[in-house]
GROMACS .gro file of C-alpha atoms in nm:
model
  268
    1MET     CA    1   4.164  -0.468  -5.311
    2PHE     CA    2   4.164  -0.492  -4.937
    3THR     CA    3   3.829  -0.322  -4.948
    4THR     CA    4   3.704  -0.571  -5.201
    5VAL     CA    5   3.787  -0.862  -5.015
    6ARG     CA    6   3.653  -0.710  -4.679
    7LEU     CA    7   3.317  -0.629  -4.849
    8LYS     CA    8   3.300  -1.007  -4.959
    9THR     CA    9   3.371  -1.133  -4.652
   10LEU     CA   10   3.092  -0.922  -4.494
   11ALA     CA   11   2.838  -1.039  -4.765
   12SER     CA   12   2.956  -1.385  -4.700
   13ARG     CA   13   2.884  -1.358  -4.335
   14CYS     CA   14   2.540  -1.209  -4.351
   15PRO     CA   15   2.368  -1.531  -4.462
   16ALA     CA   16   2.525  -1.706  -4.172
   17ARG     CA   17   2.400  -1.426  -3.921
   18ALA     CA   18   2.041  -1.467  -4.085
   19VAL     CA   19   2.049  -1.841  -4.031
   20ILE     CA   20   2.161  -1.815  -3.663
   21ALA     CA   21   1.892  -1.540  -3.585
   22GLN     CA   22   1.624  -1.784  -3.742
   23ARG     CA   23   1.762  -2.070  -3.564
   24GLY     CA   24   1.742  -1.872  -3.248
   25LYS     CA   25   1.391  -1.753  -3.316
   26SER     CA   26   1.271  -2.116  -3.393
   27THR     CA   27   1.442  -2.244  -3.082
   28LEU     CA   28   1.240  -1.955  -2.876
   29LEU     CA   29   0.914  -2.050  -3.037
   30GLU     CA   30   0.977  -2.428  -2.982
   31TRP     CA   31   1.045  -2.372  -2.630
   32CYS     CA   32   0.737  -2.149  -2.568
   33GLU     CA   33   0.541  -2.422  -2.744
   34SER     CA   34   0.677  -2.698  -2.540
   35ASN     CA   35   0.671  -2.515  -2.218
   36PRO     CA   36   0.347  -2.332  -2.217
   37ILE     CA   37   0.295  -2.327  -1.848
   38LYS     CA   38   0.647  -2.181  -1.780
   39PHE     CA   39   0.596  -1.917  -2.063
   40GLY     CA   40   0.247  -1.828  -1.966
   41VAL     CA   41   0.339  -1.776  -1.587
   42GLY     CA   42   0.652  -1.589  -1.688
   43VAL     CA   43   0.472  -1.347  -1.916
   44ALA     CA   44   0.185  -1.293  -1.631
   45THR     CA   45   0.450  -1.239  -1.371
   46VAL     CA   46   0.622  -0.979  -1.590
   47LYS     CA   47   0.322  -0.812  -1.696
   48THR     CA   48   0.154  -0.778  -1.377
   49GLN     CA   49   0.482  -0.622  -1.227
   50ALA     CA   50   0.513  -0.372  -1.517
   51ALA     CA   51   0.162  -0.276  -1.494
   52ASP     CA   52   0.202  -0.151  -1.125
   53LEU     CA   53   0.547  -0.004  -1.214
   54LEU     CA   54   0.377   0.194  -1.511
   55THR     CA   55   0.087   0.323  -1.264
   56GLN     CA   56   0.336   0.441  -1.005
   57LYS     CA   57   0.551   0.611  -1.246
   58SER     CA   58   0.314   0.759  -1.516
   59LEU     CA   59  -0.018   0.775  -1.345
   60GLU     CA   60   0.105   0.872  -0.985
   61GLY     CA   61   0.390   1.075  -1.106
   62LYS     CA   62   0.644   0.893  -0.884
   63SER     CA   63   1.023   0.901  -0.927
   64TRP     CA   64   1.238   0.616  -0.893
   65ALA     CA   65   1.329   0.721  -0.526
   66GLU     CA   66   0.935   0.714  -0.440
   67ILE     CA   67   0.848   0.380  -0.598
   68ASP     CA   68   0.686   0.158  -0.333
   69TRP     CA   69   0.888  -0.178  -0.394
   70ARG     CA   70   0.683  -0.348  -0.141
   71ARG     CA   71   0.378  -0.277  -0.336
   72ASN     CA   72   0.535  -0.376  -0.665
   73GLY     CA   73   0.659  -0.694  -0.488
   74LEU     CA   74   0.282  -0.754  -0.417
   75PHE     CA   75   0.177  -0.726  -0.789
   76THR     CA   76   0.479  -0.945  -0.880
   77VAL     CA   77   0.362  -1.235  -0.626
   78PHE     CA   78  -0.005  -1.181  -0.742
   79GLY     CA   79   0.105  -1.197  -1.118
   80PHE     CA   80   0.300  -1.520  -1.053
   81ALA     CA   81   0.056  -1.705  -0.807
   82TYR     CA   82  -0.281  -1.608  -0.924
   83GLN     CA   83  -0.269  -1.467  -1.272
   84GLY     CA   84   0.004  -1.699  -1.368
   85CYS     CA   85  -0.045  -2.029  -1.193
   86PHE     CA   86  -0.415  -2.030  -1.111
   87GLN     CA   87  -0.553  -1.852  -1.392
   88TYR     CA   88  -0.369  -2.070  -1.629
   89TYR     CA   89  -0.530  -2.384  -1.472
   90LEU     CA   90  -0.866  -2.206  -1.481
   91TYR     CA   91  -0.871  -2.060  -1.844
   92VAL     CA   92  -0.675  -2.354  -2.002
   93THR     CA   93  -0.723  -2.657  -1.821
   94LEU     CA   94  -1.101  -2.599  -1.665
   95PHE     CA   95  -1.231  -2.378  -1.965
   96SER     CA   96  -1.122  -2.661  -2.198
   97ARG     CA   97  -1.330  -2.911  -2.022
   98TRP     CA   98  -1.634  -2.690  -1.952
   99PHE     CA   99  -1.636  -2.528  -2.299
  100ALA     CA  100  -1.515  -2.803  -2.531
  101GLY     CA  101  -1.644  -2.641  -2.846
  102ALA     CA  102  -1.477  -2.300  -2.791
  103ALA     CA  103  -1.163  -2.376  -3.027
  104ARG     CA  104  -1.419  -2.483  -3.305
  105PHE     CA  105  -1.636  -2.168  -3.269
  106VAL     CA  106  -1.333  -1.904  -3.247
  107ASN     CA  107  -1.163  -2.045  -3.561
  108GLN     CA  108  -1.464  -2.018  -3.790
  109PRO     CA  109  -1.522  -1.693  -4.005
  110LEU     CA  110  -1.738  -1.435  -3.878
  111SER     CA  111  -1.998  -1.508  -4.119
  112VAL     CA  112  -2.037  -1.873  -3.978
  113LYS     CA  113  -2.024  -1.740  -3.623
  114LEU     CA  114  -2.334  -1.520  -3.665
  115THR     CA  115  -2.554  -1.829  -3.745
  116ASP     CA  116  -2.357  -2.076  -3.484
  117TYR     CA  117  -2.610  -2.028  -3.191
  118ALA     CA  118  -2.468  -2.304  -2.995
  119GLY     CA  119  -2.131  -2.146  -3.013
  120GLN     CA  120  -2.259  -1.813  -2.919
  121ARG     CA  121  -2.439  -1.958  -2.618
  122ASP     CA  122  -2.094  -2.103  -2.526
  123VAL     CA  123  -1.933  -1.744  -2.560
  124LEU     CA  124  -2.209  -1.598  -2.314
  125LYS     CA  125  -2.154  -1.855  -2.080
  126GLN     CA  126  -1.775  -1.804  -2.071
  127ILE     CA  127  -1.837  -1.414  -2.046
  128ALA     CA  128  -2.094  -1.463  -1.768
  129PHE     CA  129  -1.850  -1.697  -1.559
  130ASP     CA  130  -1.574  -1.430  -1.594
  131VAL     CA  131  -1.748  -1.131  -1.489
  132LEU     CA  132  -2.023  -1.258  -1.249
  133ILE     CA  133  -1.858  -1.564  -1.083
  134HIS     CA  134  -1.470  -1.516  -1.115
  135PRO     CA  135  -1.474  -1.193  -0.917
  136ILE     CA  136  -1.631  -1.376  -0.614
  137TRP     CA  137  -1.287  -1.510  -0.511
  138PHE     CA  138  -1.064  -1.284  -0.738
  139PHE     CA  139  -1.107  -0.978  -0.491
  140PRO     CA  140  -1.080  -1.135  -0.168
  141MET     CA  141  -0.759  -1.312  -0.261
  142TYR     CA  142  -0.610  -0.997  -0.387
  143TYR     CA  143  -0.713  -0.808  -0.052
  144THR     CA  144  -0.575  -1.082   0.153
  145LEU     CA  145  -0.239  -1.113  -0.041
  146LYS     CA  146  -0.216  -0.721  -0.026
  147GLU     CA  147  -0.284  -0.750   0.339
  148ALA     CA  148  -0.031  -1.011   0.404
  149LEU     CA  149   0.244  -0.843   0.228
  150CYS     CA  150   0.167  -0.452   0.272
  151GLY     CA  151  -0.062  -0.441   0.573
  152HIS     CA  152   0.007  -0.268   0.901
  153PRO     CA  153   0.081  -0.524   1.045
  154SER     CA  154   0.181  -0.771   0.771
  155LEU     CA  155   0.301  -1.135   0.772
  156PHE     CA  156   0.668  -0.977   0.799
  157ASP     CA  157   0.559  -0.826   1.150
  158GLY     CA  158   0.438  -1.156   1.275
  159GLU     CA  159   0.073  -1.097   1.231
  160SER     CA  160  -0.135  -1.421   1.231
  161PRO     CA  161  -0.296  -1.534   0.892
  162ALA     CA  162  -0.632  -1.538   1.051
  163ALA     CA  163  -0.594  -1.178   1.163
  164ILE     CA  164  -0.491  -1.071   0.822
  165GLY     CA  165  -0.782  -1.242   0.649
  166LYS     CA  166  -1.020  -1.078   0.873
  167VAL     CA  167  -0.894  -0.749   0.818
  168ALA     CA  168  -0.855  -0.795   0.447
  169LEU     CA  169  -1.222  -0.912   0.418
  170SER     CA  170  -1.362  -0.606   0.635
  171LYS     CA  171  -1.186  -0.381   0.389
  172TYR     CA  172  -1.324  -0.550   0.080
  173ALA     CA  173  -1.648  -0.546   0.238
  174ALA     CA  174  -1.603  -0.181   0.334
  175ASN     CA  175  -1.526  -0.083  -0.020
  176ASN     CA  176  -1.787  -0.272  -0.203
  177PHE     CA  177  -2.084  -0.363   0.007
  178ASP     CA  178  -2.116  -0.068   0.265
  179THR     CA  179  -2.390   0.198   0.177
  180ARG     CA  180  -2.180   0.452   0.368
  181SER     CA  181  -1.884   0.401   0.124
  182GLU     CA  182  -1.761   0.725  -0.031
  183ASP     CA  183  -1.708   0.536  -0.365
  184GLY     CA  184  -2.054   0.344  -0.350
  185LEU     CA  185  -2.142   0.009  -0.398
  186LEU     CA  186  -1.961  -0.259  -0.607
  187THR     CA  187  -1.680  -0.023  -0.676
  188ASP     CA  188  -1.412  -0.286  -0.742
  189TRP     CA  189  -1.661  -0.514  -0.941
  190ILE     CA  190  -1.796  -0.215  -1.175
  191ALA     CA  191  -1.421  -0.116  -1.247
  192PHE     CA  192  -1.371  -0.491  -1.353
  193TRP     CA  193  -1.682  -0.506  -1.574
  194LYS     CA  194  -1.547  -0.197  -1.746
  195ILE     CA  195  -1.257  -0.358  -1.873
  196TRP     CA  196  -1.355  -0.726  -1.911
  197VAL     CA  197  -1.702  -0.736  -2.061
  198LEU     CA  198  -1.570  -0.600  -2.367
  199GLY     CA  199  -1.231  -0.780  -2.308
  200ASP     CA  200  -1.422  -1.110  -2.268
  201VAL     CA  201  -1.614  -1.032  -2.591
  202VAL     CA  202  -1.306  -0.989  -2.786
  203VAL     CA  203  -1.113  -1.273  -2.631
  204TYR     CA  204  -1.380  -1.544  -2.634
  205GLY     CA  205  -1.596  -1.422  -2.931
  206LEU     CA  206  -1.368  -1.283  -3.201
  207CYS     CA  207  -0.995  -1.387  -3.154
  208PRO     CA  208  -0.886  -1.709  -3.308
  209MET     CA  209  -0.735  -1.962  -3.076
  210TRP     CA  210  -0.397  -1.852  -3.123
  211ALA     CA  211  -0.460  -1.487  -3.049
  212ARG     CA  212  -0.658  -1.563  -2.720
  213LEU     CA  213  -0.342  -1.546  -2.492
  214PRO     CA  214  -0.178  -1.224  -2.633
  215ALA     CA  215  -0.540  -1.059  -2.624
  216ASN     CA  216  -0.606  -1.142  -2.294
  217HIS     CA  217  -0.263  -1.024  -2.162
  218VAL     CA  218  -0.347  -0.692  -2.331
  219PHE     CA  219  -0.684  -0.645  -2.145
  220SER     CA  220  -0.509  -0.787  -1.842
  221PHE     CA  221  -0.221  -0.521  -1.853
  222VAL     CA  222  -0.485  -0.238  -1.861
  223TYR     CA  223  -0.704  -0.389  -1.581
  224ILE     CA  224  -0.387  -0.431  -1.345
  225CYS     CA  225  -0.314  -0.069  -1.402
  226VAL     CA  226  -0.661   0.009  -1.285
  227LEU     CA  227  -0.628  -0.217  -0.985
  228SER     CA  228  -0.280  -0.073  -0.893
  229PHE     CA  229  -0.426   0.292  -0.923
  230MET     CA  230  -0.738   0.209  -0.704
  231ARG     CA  231  -0.632  -0.032  -0.454
  232GLY     CA  232  -0.235  -0.066  -0.490
  233SER     CA  233  -0.158   0.190  -0.232
  234SER     CA  234  -0.105   0.106   0.125
  235ALA     CA  235  -0.251   0.436   0.279
  236GLU     CA  236  -0.534   0.435   0.492
  237LYS     CA  237  -0.752   0.683   0.652
  238ASP     CA  238  -0.703   0.734   1.007
  239LEU     CA  239  -0.940   0.519   1.234
  240PRO     CA  240  -1.148   0.669   1.492
  241CYS     CA  241  -1.041   0.635   1.844
  242VAL     CA  242  -1.313   0.442   2.078
  243ILE     CA  243  -1.316   0.519   2.460
  244VAL     CA  244  -1.375   0.228   2.665
  245GLU     CA  245  -1.441   0.255   3.052
  246HIS     CA  246  -1.372  -0.058   3.283
  247GLU     CA  247  -1.318  -0.100   3.638
  248SER     CA  248  -0.985  -0.244   3.768
  249ASP     CA  249  -0.851  -0.359   4.089
  250GLY     CA  250  -0.744  -0.032   4.178
  251PRO     CA  251  -0.901   0.316   4.109
  252SER     CA  252  -1.120   0.351   3.830
  253GLU     CA  253  -0.962   0.436   3.491
  254GLN     CA  254  -1.021   0.503   3.122
  255ASN     CA  255  -0.845   0.323   2.836
  256GLN     CA  256  -0.852   0.451   2.496
  257ILE     CA  257  -0.832   0.162   2.247
  258ARG     CA  258  -0.820   0.193   1.871
  259LYS     CA  259  -1.051  -0.028   1.694
  260ASP     CA  260  -1.047  -0.109   1.348
  261THR     CA  261  -1.392   0.024   1.207
  262ALA     CA  262  -1.335  -0.086   0.865
  263LEU     CA  263  -1.714  -0.103   0.789
  264HIS     CA  264  -1.741   0.268   0.857
  265THR     CA  265  -1.435   0.361   0.649
  266THR     CA  266  -1.329   0.343   0.307
  267HIS     CA  267  -0.989   0.161   0.264
  268VAL     CA  268  -0.760   0.129  -0.012
   0.00000   0.00000   0.00000
């Protein structure tokens, strides 16, 4: 008798639990829909931080004790400020103005897309902007933020923003535009293109509007892993020592001065 009553009680509770779960799900979806900026920025922040952590743990084989948490903090800040806040404004606000027909095109069946030449031109424009124009400021901003938070010296050491920006841009130039670079020219750009040319074709040309953001986050997660692996580490090669001779009020002396020759050395 007791068992029967208990089973009936549990059975009566199941629908209630299902209703509560459904209400919770609906509430979450409603919150996401009514707070798209907060939701988008939050996902971008967590995704970018997680991508670097995965890179350090899985690709670089670090233990938890060896994790570079300042580097992970760099990607957390970059995920929040750039990938979250700035790119939301770029891709949601500005792209909606510049490419007003994008939503109509992506929501069409594939058979209709194949004959919609105006829509195809819009897709090509979006891809061209993302892979040719966007990196112009994407990489300098990343290098500058990295130098500010993880450089030697950094903002935490009292280094001036002007000095940080100068060093960051010199490293960016050395890694991408110096013919003597060990990795060749446009190293960062080529890695960017390998992910985002295909990614943008999928996101801007094939995904319906509702799937754009999730698809973009998938490709972005992969790219952040690549960026973290290539440019996340703070280690740098030893800089050469330049000997400078000058006359002083006393006897002649030699001073050894270490100069940053970033254009002659590849930095990470």
